[in-house]
XYZ file of N, CA and C in Angstrom:
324
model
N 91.474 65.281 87.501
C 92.057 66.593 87.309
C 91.048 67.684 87.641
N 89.521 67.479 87.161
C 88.518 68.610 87.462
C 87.929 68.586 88.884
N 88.309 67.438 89.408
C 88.142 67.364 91.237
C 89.087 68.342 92.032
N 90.508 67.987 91.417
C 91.699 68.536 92.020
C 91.373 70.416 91.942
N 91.327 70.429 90.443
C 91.007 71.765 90.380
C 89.685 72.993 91.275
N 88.485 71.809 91.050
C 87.626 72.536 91.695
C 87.941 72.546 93.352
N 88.953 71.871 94.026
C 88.987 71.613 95.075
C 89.716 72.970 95.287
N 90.873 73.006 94.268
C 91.632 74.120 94.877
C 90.951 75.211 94.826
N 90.310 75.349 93.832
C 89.509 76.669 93.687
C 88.288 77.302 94.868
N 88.106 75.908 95.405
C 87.303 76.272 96.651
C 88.467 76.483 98.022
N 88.554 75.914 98.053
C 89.811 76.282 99.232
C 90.597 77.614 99.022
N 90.904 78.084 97.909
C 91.142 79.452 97.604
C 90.712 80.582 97.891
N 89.387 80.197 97.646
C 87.847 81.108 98.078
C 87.895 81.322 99.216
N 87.979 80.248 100.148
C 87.644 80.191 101.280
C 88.856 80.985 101.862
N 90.486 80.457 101.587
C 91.390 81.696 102.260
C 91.265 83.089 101.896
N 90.666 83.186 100.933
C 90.659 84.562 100.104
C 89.883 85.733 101.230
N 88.570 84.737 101.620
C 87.787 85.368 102.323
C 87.746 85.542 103.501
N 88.683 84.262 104.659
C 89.452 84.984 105.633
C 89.866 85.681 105.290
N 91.007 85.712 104.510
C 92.091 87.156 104.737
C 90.927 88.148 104.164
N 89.675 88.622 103.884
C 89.226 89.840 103.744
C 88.929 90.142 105.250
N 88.504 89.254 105.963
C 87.813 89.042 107.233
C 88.604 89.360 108.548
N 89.922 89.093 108.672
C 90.548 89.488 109.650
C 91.486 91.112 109.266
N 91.986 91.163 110.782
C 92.124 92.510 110.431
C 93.862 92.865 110.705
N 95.053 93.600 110.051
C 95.972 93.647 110.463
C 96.354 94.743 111.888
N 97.567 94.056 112.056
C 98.084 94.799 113.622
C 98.253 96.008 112.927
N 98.134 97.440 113.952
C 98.925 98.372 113.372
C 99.390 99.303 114.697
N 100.415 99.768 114.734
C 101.461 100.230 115.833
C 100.609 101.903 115.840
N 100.961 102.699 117.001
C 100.948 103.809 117.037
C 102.677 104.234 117.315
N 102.700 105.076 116.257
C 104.185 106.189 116.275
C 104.726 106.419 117.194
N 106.185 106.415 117.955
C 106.507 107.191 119.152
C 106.396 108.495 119.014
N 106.413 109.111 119.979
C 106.070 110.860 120.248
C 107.489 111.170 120.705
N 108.029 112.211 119.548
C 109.496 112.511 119.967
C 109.202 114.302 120.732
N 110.191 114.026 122.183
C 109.866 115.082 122.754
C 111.166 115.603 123.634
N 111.788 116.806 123.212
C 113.230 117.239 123.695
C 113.112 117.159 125.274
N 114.217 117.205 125.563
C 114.408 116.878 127.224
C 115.859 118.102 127.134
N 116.115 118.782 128.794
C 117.308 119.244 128.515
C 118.223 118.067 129.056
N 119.729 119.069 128.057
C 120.999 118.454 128.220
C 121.175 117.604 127.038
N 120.206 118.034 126.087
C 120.202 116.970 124.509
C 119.503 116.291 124.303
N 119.034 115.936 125.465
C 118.571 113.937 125.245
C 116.860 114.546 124.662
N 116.697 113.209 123.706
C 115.402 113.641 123.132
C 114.407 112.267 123.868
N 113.381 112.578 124.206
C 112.597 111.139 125.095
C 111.690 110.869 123.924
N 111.266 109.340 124.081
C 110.599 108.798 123.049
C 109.792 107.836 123.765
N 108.447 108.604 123.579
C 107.181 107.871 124.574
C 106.442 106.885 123.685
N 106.819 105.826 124.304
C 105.976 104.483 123.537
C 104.354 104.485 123.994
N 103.698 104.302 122.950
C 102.458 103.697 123.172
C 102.311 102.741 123.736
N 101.561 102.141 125.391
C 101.716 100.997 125.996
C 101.613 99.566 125.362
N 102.696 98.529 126.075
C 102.408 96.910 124.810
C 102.958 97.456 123.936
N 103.382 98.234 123.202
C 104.354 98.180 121.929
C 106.088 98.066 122.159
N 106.412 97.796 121.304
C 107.945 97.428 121.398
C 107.987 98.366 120.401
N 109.527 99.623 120.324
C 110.391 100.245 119.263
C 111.527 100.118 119.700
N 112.327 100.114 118.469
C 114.015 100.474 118.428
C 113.691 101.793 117.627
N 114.495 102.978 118.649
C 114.637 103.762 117.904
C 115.817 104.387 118.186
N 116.527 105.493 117.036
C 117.504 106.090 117.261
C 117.551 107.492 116.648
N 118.125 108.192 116.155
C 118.264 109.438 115.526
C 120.040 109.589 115.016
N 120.175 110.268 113.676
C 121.233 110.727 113.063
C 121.353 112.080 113.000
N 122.126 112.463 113.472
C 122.661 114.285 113.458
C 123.941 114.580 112.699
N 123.955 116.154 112.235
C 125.327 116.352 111.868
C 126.440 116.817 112.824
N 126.023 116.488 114.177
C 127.167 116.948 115.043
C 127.094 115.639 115.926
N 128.648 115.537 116.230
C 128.739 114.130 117.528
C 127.790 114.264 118.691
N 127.586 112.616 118.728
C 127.511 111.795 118.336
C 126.346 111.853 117.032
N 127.248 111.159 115.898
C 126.319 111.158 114.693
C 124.892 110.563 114.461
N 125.473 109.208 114.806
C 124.121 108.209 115.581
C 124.256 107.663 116.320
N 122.633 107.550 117.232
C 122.565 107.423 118.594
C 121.345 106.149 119.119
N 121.469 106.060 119.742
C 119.630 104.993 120.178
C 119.600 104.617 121.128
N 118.507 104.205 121.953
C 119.066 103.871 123.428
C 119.104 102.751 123.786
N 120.578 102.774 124.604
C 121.203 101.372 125.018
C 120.586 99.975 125.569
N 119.323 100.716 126.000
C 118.311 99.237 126.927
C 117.334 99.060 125.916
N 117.483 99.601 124.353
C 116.300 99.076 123.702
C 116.048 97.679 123.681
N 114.764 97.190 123.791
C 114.710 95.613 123.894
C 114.360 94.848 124.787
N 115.277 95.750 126.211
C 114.933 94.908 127.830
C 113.602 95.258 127.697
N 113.136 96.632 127.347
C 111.618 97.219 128.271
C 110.429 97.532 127.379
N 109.841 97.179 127.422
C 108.327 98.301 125.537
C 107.683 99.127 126.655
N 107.652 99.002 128.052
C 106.563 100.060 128.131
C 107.258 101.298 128.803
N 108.224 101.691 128.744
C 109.325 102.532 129.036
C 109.161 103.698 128.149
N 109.745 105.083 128.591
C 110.049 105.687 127.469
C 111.635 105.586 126.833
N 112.096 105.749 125.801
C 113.556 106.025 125.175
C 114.288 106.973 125.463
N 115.214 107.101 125.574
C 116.206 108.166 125.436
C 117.284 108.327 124.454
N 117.179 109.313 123.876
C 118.073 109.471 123.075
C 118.940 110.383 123.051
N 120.768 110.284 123.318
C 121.649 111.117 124.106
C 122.349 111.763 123.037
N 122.194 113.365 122.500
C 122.706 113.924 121.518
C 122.936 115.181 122.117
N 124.238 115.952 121.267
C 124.850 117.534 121.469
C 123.661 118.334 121.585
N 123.659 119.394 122.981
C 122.520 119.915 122.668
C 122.664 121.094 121.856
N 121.335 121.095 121.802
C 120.706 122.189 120.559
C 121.205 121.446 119.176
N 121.782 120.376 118.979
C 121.566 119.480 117.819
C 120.136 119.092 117.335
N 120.229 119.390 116.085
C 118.533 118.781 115.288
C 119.410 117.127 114.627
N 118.226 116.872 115.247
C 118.568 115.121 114.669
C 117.346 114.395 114.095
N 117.067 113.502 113.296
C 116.357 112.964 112.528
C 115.956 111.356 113.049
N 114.874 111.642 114.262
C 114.134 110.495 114.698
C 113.686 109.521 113.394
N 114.327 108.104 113.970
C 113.460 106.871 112.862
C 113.220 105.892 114.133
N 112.469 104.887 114.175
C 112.398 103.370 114.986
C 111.590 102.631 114.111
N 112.181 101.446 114.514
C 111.667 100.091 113.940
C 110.624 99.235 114.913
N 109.491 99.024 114.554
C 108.290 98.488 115.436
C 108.638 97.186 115.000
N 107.693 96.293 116.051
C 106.739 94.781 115.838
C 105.577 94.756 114.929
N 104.900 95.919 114.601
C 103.626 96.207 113.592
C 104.078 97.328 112.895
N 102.852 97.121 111.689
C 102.949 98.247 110.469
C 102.632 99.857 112.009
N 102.902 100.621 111.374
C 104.367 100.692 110.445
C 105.708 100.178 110.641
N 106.149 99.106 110.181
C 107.715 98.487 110.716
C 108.582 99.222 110.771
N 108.545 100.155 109.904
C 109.896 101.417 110.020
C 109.251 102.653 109.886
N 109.520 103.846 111.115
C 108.918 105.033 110.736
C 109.857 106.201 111.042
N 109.888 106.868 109.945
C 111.170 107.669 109.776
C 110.363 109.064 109.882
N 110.756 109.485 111.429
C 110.352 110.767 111.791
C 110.782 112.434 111.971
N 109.872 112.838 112.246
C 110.110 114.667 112.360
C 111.713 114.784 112.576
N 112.559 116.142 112.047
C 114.120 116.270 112.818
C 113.440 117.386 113.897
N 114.070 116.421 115.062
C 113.603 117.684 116.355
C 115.158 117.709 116.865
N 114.909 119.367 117.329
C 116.506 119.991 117.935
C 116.293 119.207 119.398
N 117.626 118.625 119.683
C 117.693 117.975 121.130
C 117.925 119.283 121.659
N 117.155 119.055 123.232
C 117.532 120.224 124.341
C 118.371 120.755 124.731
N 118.252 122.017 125.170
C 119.561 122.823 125.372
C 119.749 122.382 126.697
Protein backbone atom coordinates (compact mmCIF):
# COMPACT_ATOMS: atom_id res chain seq x y z
CA UNK A 1 0.00 0.00 0.00
CA UNK A 2 3.03 2.56 0.96
CA UNK A 3 4.75 1.58 -2.51
CA UNK A 4 1.46 2.22 -4.36
CA UNK A 5 1.07 5.43 -2.59
CA UNK A 6 4.51 6.79 -2.78
CA UNK A 7 4.43 5.84 -6.42
CA UNK A 8 1.48 7.88 -7.06
CA UNK A 9 2.67 10.67 -5.26
CA UNK A 10 5.72 10.78 -7.39
CA UNK A 11 4.17 10.53 -10.63
CA UNK A 12 1.89 13.36 -9.49
CA UNK A 13 4.84 15.54 -8.92
CA UNK A 14 6.17 14.83 -11.89
CA UNK A 15 2.72 15.77 -14.00
CA UNK A 16 2.26 18.60 -11.72
CA UNK A 17 5.50 19.97 -12.93
CA UNK A 18 5.02 19.50 -16.59
CA UNK A 19 1.91 21.18 -16.57
CA UNK A 20 3.85 24.22 -14.73
CA UNK A 21 6.38 23.84 -17.60
CA UNK A 22 4.49 23.98 -20.75
CA UNK A 23 2.75 26.75 -21.99
CA UNK A 24 -1.04 27.26 -23.22
CA UNK A 25 -2.23 28.23 -26.88
CA UNK A 26 -3.69 31.60 -26.91
CA UNK A 27 -5.62 33.16 -30.04
CA UNK A 28 -5.36 36.84 -31.02
CA UNK A 29 -9.03 38.63 -31.31
CA UNK A 30 -10.48 39.40 -34.77
CA UNK A 31 -10.35 43.15 -35.67
CA UNK A 32 -13.92 44.22 -36.47
CA UNK A 33 -13.83 46.84 -39.24
CA UNK A 34 -17.05 48.48 -41.18
CA UNK A 35 -17.01 48.12 -44.90
CA UNK A 36 -19.72 50.06 -47.04
CA UNK A 37 -23.14 48.69 -47.91
CA UNK A 38 -23.29 47.16 -44.13
CA UNK A 39 -21.03 44.46 -44.32
CA UNK A 40 -18.66 44.56 -41.33
CA UNK A 41 -15.01 42.64 -42.31
CA UNK A 42 -13.38 40.54 -39.75
CA UNK A 43 -9.56 40.25 -40.13
CA UNK A 44 -8.18 37.04 -38.77
CA UNK A 45 -4.87 36.80 -37.32
CA UNK A 46 -2.85 34.41 -39.77
CA UNK A 47 -3.19 30.21 -38.86
CA UNK A 48 -6.11 31.00 -36.73
CA UNK A 49 -9.51 29.66 -37.35
CA UNK A 50 -12.93 31.94 -36.08
CA UNK A 51 -16.62 31.55 -36.42
CA UNK A 52 -17.91 34.67 -36.12
CA UNK A 53 -21.18 36.48 -36.41
CA UNK A 54 -22.99 39.57 -35.00
CA UNK A 55 -26.74 40.24 -33.58
CA UNK A 56 -28.55 43.55 -34.41
CA UNK A 57 -31.88 45.08 -33.73
CA UNK A 58 -32.72 45.54 -37.32
CA UNK A 59 -32.96 42.64 -40.17
CA UNK A 60 -31.17 40.58 -40.55
CA UNK A 61 -31.07 39.95 -36.72
CA UNK A 62 -28.25 37.43 -36.88
CA UNK A 63 -25.73 37.06 -39.25
CA UNK A 64 -22.09 35.21 -39.84
CA UNK A 65 -20.38 34.36 -42.75
CA UNK A 66 -21.47 31.64 -44.93
CA UNK A 67 -17.82 30.10 -45.84
CA UNK A 68 -16.90 30.09 -42.15
CA UNK A 69 -14.78 26.93 -41.83
CA UNK A 70 -13.66 26.41 -45.64
CA UNK A 71 -10.80 29.23 -45.02
CA UNK A 72 -8.74 30.68 -41.40
CA UNK A 73 -6.58 32.83 -43.31
CA UNK A 74 -9.30 34.87 -45.04
CA UNK A 75 -10.99 37.79 -43.77
CA UNK A 76 -15.03 37.45 -42.69
CA UNK A 77 -17.79 39.15 -43.77
CA UNK A 78 -20.49 40.02 -42.11
CA UNK A 79 -23.79 41.13 -44.20
CA UNK A 80 -26.05 43.60 -42.08
CA UNK A 81 -28.67 46.82 -42.70
CA UNK A 82 -26.52 49.60 -43.11
CA UNK A 83 -25.85 52.02 -40.54
CA UNK A 84 -27.04 49.07 -38.21
CA UNK A 85 -24.87 48.73 -34.85
CA UNK A 86 -24.48 45.08 -34.28
CA UNK A 87 -22.71 43.19 -31.55
CA UNK A 88 -19.55 41.22 -32.92
CA UNK A 89 -18.88 37.66 -30.96
CA UNK A 90 -16.65 34.48 -32.65
CA UNK A 91 -15.74 31.31 -31.43
CA UNK A 92 -11.85 30.34 -31.79
CA UNK A 93 -9.66 26.95 -31.69
CA UNK A 94 -7.67 28.74 -28.58
CA UNK A 95 -8.34 30.69 -25.41
CA UNK A 96 -10.08 32.88 -25.83
CA UNK A 97 -12.76 30.19 -27.13
CA UNK A 98 -15.51 32.70 -27.15
CA UNK A 99 -14.97 36.45 -27.52
CA UNK A 100 -17.82 38.65 -27.32
CA UNK A 101 -16.95 41.94 -28.98
CA UNK A 102 -17.19 45.85 -29.44
CA UNK A 103 -21.08 46.82 -31.13
CA UNK A 104 -19.74 48.48 -34.33
CA UNK A 105 -22.35 50.38 -36.74
CA UNK A 106 -22.15 48.37 -40.14
CA UNK A 107 -21.38 50.78 -43.14
CA UNK A 108 -23.40 53.07 -44.75
Amino acid sequence: MRKALRASAIIGAAAACGMLCTQTASATVPVATPEPGGVIRMDLAPGESWNCGAWSLQPPFVTSDPLTGLASDRPLYLHLTPGANAWVFCEGTAAPFIYYGPIVKAGE
